[in-house]
PDB file of N, CA and C in Angstrom:
ATOM      1  N   MET V 175      -2.507 -34.025   7.470  1.00 63.00           N
ATOM      2  CA  MET V 175      -2.149 -33.286   6.248  1.00 63.00           C
ATOM      3  C   MET V 175      -3.162 -32.185   5.961  1.00 63.00           C
ATOM      4  N   LYS V 176      -4.435 -32.467   6.263  1.00 79.00           N
ATOM      5  CA  LYS V 176      -5.481 -31.505   5.965  1.00 79.00           C
ATOM      6  C   LYS V 176      -5.259 -30.201   6.749  1.00 79.00           C
ATOM      7  N   LEU V 177      -4.864 -30.356   8.011  1.00 80.00           N
ATOM      8  CA  LEU V 177      -4.651 -29.189   8.863  1.00 80.00           C
ATOM      9  C   LEU V 177      -3.524 -28.324   8.308  1.00 80.00           C
ATOM     10  N   ARG V 178      -2.445 -28.939   7.846  1.00 87.00           N
ATOM     11  CA  ARG V 178      -1.301 -28.197   7.324  1.00 87.00           C
ATOM     12  C   ARG V 178      -1.704 -27.403   6.072  1.00 87.00           C
ATOM     13  N   ALA V 179      -2.504 -28.006   5.211  1.00 86.00           N
ATOM     14  CA  ALA V 179      -2.948 -27.333   3.993  1.00 86.00           C
ATOM     15  C   ALA V 179      -3.797 -26.116   4.372  1.00 86.00           C
ATOM     16  N   GLN V 180      -4.650 -26.287   5.373  1.00 91.00           N
ATOM     17  CA  GLN V 180      -5.503 -25.180   5.823  1.00 91.00           C
ATOM     18  C   GLN V 180      -4.644 -24.065   6.414  1.00 91.00           C
ATOM     19  N   HIS V 181      -3.617 -24.449   7.167  1.00 93.00           N
ATOM     20  CA  HIS V 181      -2.721 -23.466   7.772  1.00 93.00           C
ATOM     21  C   HIS V 181      -2.027 -22.652   6.684  1.00 93.00           C
ATOM     22  N   ARG V 182      -1.573 -23.350   5.633  1.00 94.00           N
ATOM     23  CA  ARG V 182      -0.907 -22.657   4.532  1.00 94.00           C
ATOM     24  C   ARG V 182      -1.868 -21.681   3.858  1.00 94.00           C
ATOM     25  N   GLN V 183      -3.127 -22.083   3.735  1.00 95.00           N
ATOM     26  CA  GLN V 183      -4.136 -21.221   3.115  1.00 95.00           C
ATOM     27  C   GLN V 183      -4.305 -19.944   3.930  1.00 95.00           C
ATOM     28  N   ILE V 184      -4.339 -20.084   5.256  1.00 95.00           N
ATOM     29  CA  ILE V 184      -4.496 -18.922   6.144  1.00 95.00           C
ATOM     30  C   ILE V 184      -3.296 -18.000   6.019  1.00 95.00           C
ATOM     31  N   VAL V 185      -2.095 -18.575   6.009  1.00 96.00           N
ATOM     32  CA  VAL V 185      -0.874 -17.769   5.888  1.00 96.00           C
ATOM     33  C   VAL V 185      -0.869 -17.015   4.566  1.00 96.00           C
ATOM     34  N   LEU V 186      -1.250 -17.689   3.485  1.00 96.00           N
ATOM     35  CA  LEU V 186      -1.283 -17.041   2.168  1.00 96.00           C
ATOM     36  C   LEU V 186      -2.314 -15.916   2.155  1.00 96.00           C
ATOM     37  N   SER V 187      -3.444 -16.130   2.811  1.00 97.00           N
ATOM     38  CA  SER V 187      -4.482 -15.102   2.873  1.00 97.00           C
ATOM     39  C   SER V 187      -3.968 -13.869   3.612  1.00 97.00           C
ATOM     40  N   LEU V 188      -3.319 -14.101   4.750  1.00 97.00           N
ATOM     41  CA  LEU V 188      -2.771 -12.984   5.532  1.00 97.00           C
ATOM     42  C   LEU V 188      -1.722 -12.237   4.720  1.00 97.00           C
ATOM     43  N   LEU V 189      -0.883 -12.980   4.020  1.00 97.00           N
ATOM     44  CA  LEU V 189       0.171 -12.368   3.209  1.00 97.00           C
ATOM     45  C   LEU V 189      -0.448 -11.504   2.112  1.00 97.00           C
ATOM     46  N   ALA V 190      -1.513 -12.007   1.485  1.00 98.00           N
ATOM     47  CA  ALA V 190      -2.194 -11.251   0.428  1.00 98.00           C
ATOM     48  C   ALA V 190      -2.778  -9.961   0.988  1.00 98.00           C
ATOM     49  N   ILE V 191      -3.375 -10.033   2.185  1.00 98.00           N
ATOM     50  CA  ILE V 191      -3.970  -8.848   2.820  1.00 98.00           C
ATOM     51  C   ILE V 191      -2.879  -7.826   3.138  1.00 98.00           C
ATOM     52  N   VAL V 192      -1.764  -8.299   3.676  1.00 97.00           N
ATOM     53  CA  VAL V 192      -0.657  -7.394   4.019  1.00 97.00           C
ATOM     54  C   VAL V 192      -0.134  -6.703   2.763  1.00 97.00           C
ATOM     55  N   LEU V 193       0.025  -7.471   1.678  1.00 96.00           N
ATOM     56  CA  LEU V 193       0.509  -6.904   0.424  1.00 96.00           C
ATOM     57  C   LEU V 193      -0.479  -5.878  -0.110  1.00 96.00           C
ATOM     58  N   LEU V 194      -1.775  -6.170   0.029  1.00 96.00           N
ATOM     59  CA  LEU V 194      -2.804  -5.243  -0.445  1.00 96.00           C
ATOM     60  C   LEU V 194      -2.725  -3.930   0.326  1.00 96.00           C
ATOM     61  N   PHE V 195      -2.611  -4.033   1.661  1.00 96.00           N
ATOM     62  CA  PHE V 195      -2.497  -2.820   2.480  1.00 96.00           C
ATOM     63  C   PHE V 195      -1.237  -2.036   2.127  1.00 96.00           C
ATOM     64  N   ALA V 196      -0.139  -2.753   1.899  1.00 95.00           N
ATOM     65  CA  ALA V 196       1.119  -2.099   1.542  1.00 95.00           C
ATOM     66  C   ALA V 196       0.968  -1.351   0.218  1.00 95.00           C
ATOM     67  N   ALA V 197       0.286  -1.970  -0.735  1.00 94.00           N
ATOM     68  CA  ALA V 197       0.084  -1.338  -2.042  1.00 94.00           C
ATOM     69  C   ALA V 197      -0.790  -0.093  -1.899  1.00 94.00           C
ATOM     70  N   LEU V 198      -1.866  -0.208  -1.119  1.00 94.00           N
ATOM     71  CA  LEU V 198      -2.765   0.936  -0.918  1.00 94.00           C
ATOM     72  C   LEU V 198      -2.033   2.064  -0.207  1.00 94.00           C
ATOM     73  N   PHE V 199      -1.293   1.718   0.849  1.00 93.00           N
ATOM     74  CA  PHE V 199      -0.553   2.717   1.619  1.00 93.00           C
ATOM     75  C   PHE V 199       0.500   3.392   0.745  1.00 93.00           C
ATOM     76  N   GLY V 200       1.226   2.578  -0.021  1.00 92.00           N
ATOM     77  CA  GLY V 200       2.264   3.116  -0.901  1.00 92.00           C
ATOM     78  C   GLY V 200       1.654   4.051  -1.938  1.00 92.00           C
ATOM     79  N   GLY V 201       0.533   3.645  -2.513  1.00 91.00           N
ATOM     80  CA  GLY V 201      -0.139   4.486  -3.501  1.00 91.00           C
ATOM     81  C   GLY V 201      -0.605   5.786  -2.880  1.00 91.00           C
ATOM     82  N   GLY V 202      -1.143   5.715  -1.663  1.00 90.00           N
ATOM     83  CA  GLY V 202      -1.616   6.917  -0.974  1.00 90.00           C
ATOM     84  C   GLY V 202      -0.464   7.876  -0.697  1.00 90.00           C
ATOM     85  N   MET V 203       0.678   7.323  -0.250  1.00 92.00           N
ATOM     86  CA  MET V 203       1.837   8.166   0.033  1.00 92.00           C
ATOM     87  C   MET V 203       2.348   8.823  -1.242  1.00 92.00           C
ATOM     88  N   THR V 204       2.311   8.085  -2.352  1.00 93.00           N
ATOM     89  CA  THR V 204       2.777   8.636  -3.634  1.00 93.00           C
ATOM     90  C   THR V 204       1.871   9.793  -4.052  1.00 93.00           C
ATOM     91  N   LEU V 205       0.559   9.604  -3.894  1.00 92.00           N
ATOM     92  CA  LEU V 205      -0.393  10.664  -4.251  1.00 92.00           C
ATOM     93  C   LEU V 205      -0.169  11.886  -3.371  1.00 92.00           C
ATOM     94  N   LEU V 206       0.041  11.635  -2.066  1.00 93.00           N
ATOM     95  CA  LEU V 206       0.248  12.726  -1.118  1.00 93.00           C
ATOM     96  C   LEU V 206       1.504  13.513  -1.488  1.00 93.00           C
ATOM     97  N   ARG V 207       2.567  12.796  -1.840  1.00 94.00           N
ATOM     98  CA  ARG V 207       3.828  13.436  -2.210  1.00 94.00           C
ATOM     99  C   ARG V 207       3.629  14.274  -3.483  1.00 94.00           C
ATOM    100  N   ALA V 208       2.866  13.740  -4.437  1.00 94.00           N
ATOM    101  CA  ALA V 208       2.596  14.461  -5.684  1.00 94.00           C
ATOM    102  C   ALA V 208       1.833  15.755  -5.373  1.00 94.00           C
ATOM    103  N   GLU V 209       0.892  15.685  -4.438  1.00 95.00           N
ATOM    104  CA  GLU V 209       0.128  16.867  -4.041  1.00 95.00           C
ATOM    105  C   GLU V 209       1.051  17.918  -3.430  1.00 95.00           C
ATOM    106  N   LEU V 210       1.931  17.483  -2.539  1.00 94.00           N
ATOM    107  CA  LEU V 210       2.862  18.414  -1.890  1.00 94.00           C
ATOM    108  C   LEU V 210       3.760  19.085  -2.916  1.00 94.00           C
ATOM    109  N   VAL V 211       4.249  18.309  -3.885  1.00 94.00           N
ATOM    110  CA  VAL V 211       5.113  18.862  -4.930  1.00 94.00           C
ATOM    111  C   VAL V 211       4.339  19.896  -5.739  1.00 94.00           C
ATOM    112  N   ALA V 212       3.089  19.599  -6.073  1.00 95.00           N
ATOM    113  CA  ALA V 212       2.265  20.526  -6.850  1.00 95.00           C
ATOM    114  C   ALA V 212       2.052  21.823  -6.071  1.00 95.00           C
ATOM    115  N   ILE V 213       1.798  21.713  -4.763  1.00 94.00           N
ATOM    116  CA  ILE V 213       1.584  22.902  -3.922  1.00 94.00           C
ATOM    117  C   ILE V 213       2.858  23.745  -3.878  1.00 94.00           C
ATOM    118  N   GLN V 214       4.009  23.087  -3.721  1.00 94.00           N
ATOM    119  CA  GLN V 214       5.284  23.808  -3.676  1.00 94.00           C
ATOM    120  C   GLN V 214       5.539  24.534  -4.999  1.00 94.00           C
ATOM    121  N   GLN V 215       5.222  23.881  -6.105  1.00 93.00           N
ATOM    122  CA  GLN V 215       5.434  24.496  -7.419  1.00 93.00           C
ATOM    123  C   GLN V 215       4.525  25.716  -7.579  1.00 93.00           C
ATOM    124  N   GLU V 216       3.298  25.627  -7.061  1.00 92.00           N
ATOM    125  CA  GLU V 216       2.381  26.768  -7.150  1.00 92.00           C
ATOM    126  C   GLU V 216       2.917  27.936  -6.330  1.00 92.00           C
ATOM    127  N   LYS V 217       3.488  27.639  -5.172  1.00 90.00           N
ATOM    128  CA  LYS V 217       4.031  28.693  -4.306  1.00 90.00           C
ATOM    129  C   LYS V 217       5.222  29.381  -4.969  1.00 90.00           C
ATOM    130  N   THR V 218       6.091  28.592  -5.585  1.00 91.00           N
ATOM    131  CA  THR V 218       7.274  29.184  -6.216  1.00 91.00           C
ATOM    132  C   THR V 218       6.878  29.961  -7.470  1.00 91.00           C
ATOM    133  N   ALA V 219       5.743  29.618  -8.069  1.00 87.00           N
ATOM    134  CA  ALA V 219       5.292  30.307  -9.291  1.00 87.00           C
ATOM    135  C   ALA V 219       4.788  31.705  -8.962  1.00 87.00           C
ATOM    136  N   GLU V 220       4.301  31.891  -7.741  1.00 78.00           N
ATOM    137  CA  GLU V 220       3.727  33.201  -7.366  1.00 78.00           C
ATOM    138  C   GLU V 220       4.766  34.309  -7.296  1.00 78.00           C
TER     139      GLU V 220
END
């Protein structure tokens, strides 16, 4: 039983890390998209 509990802990840890990376990546892409939109708006304003 002890081994199974440890295995579950490892799986949960990996899942948390994956979710963290997904959140960071998603946030970075959102920021990048916002930057591109701002640049396009500046170009059209000229």
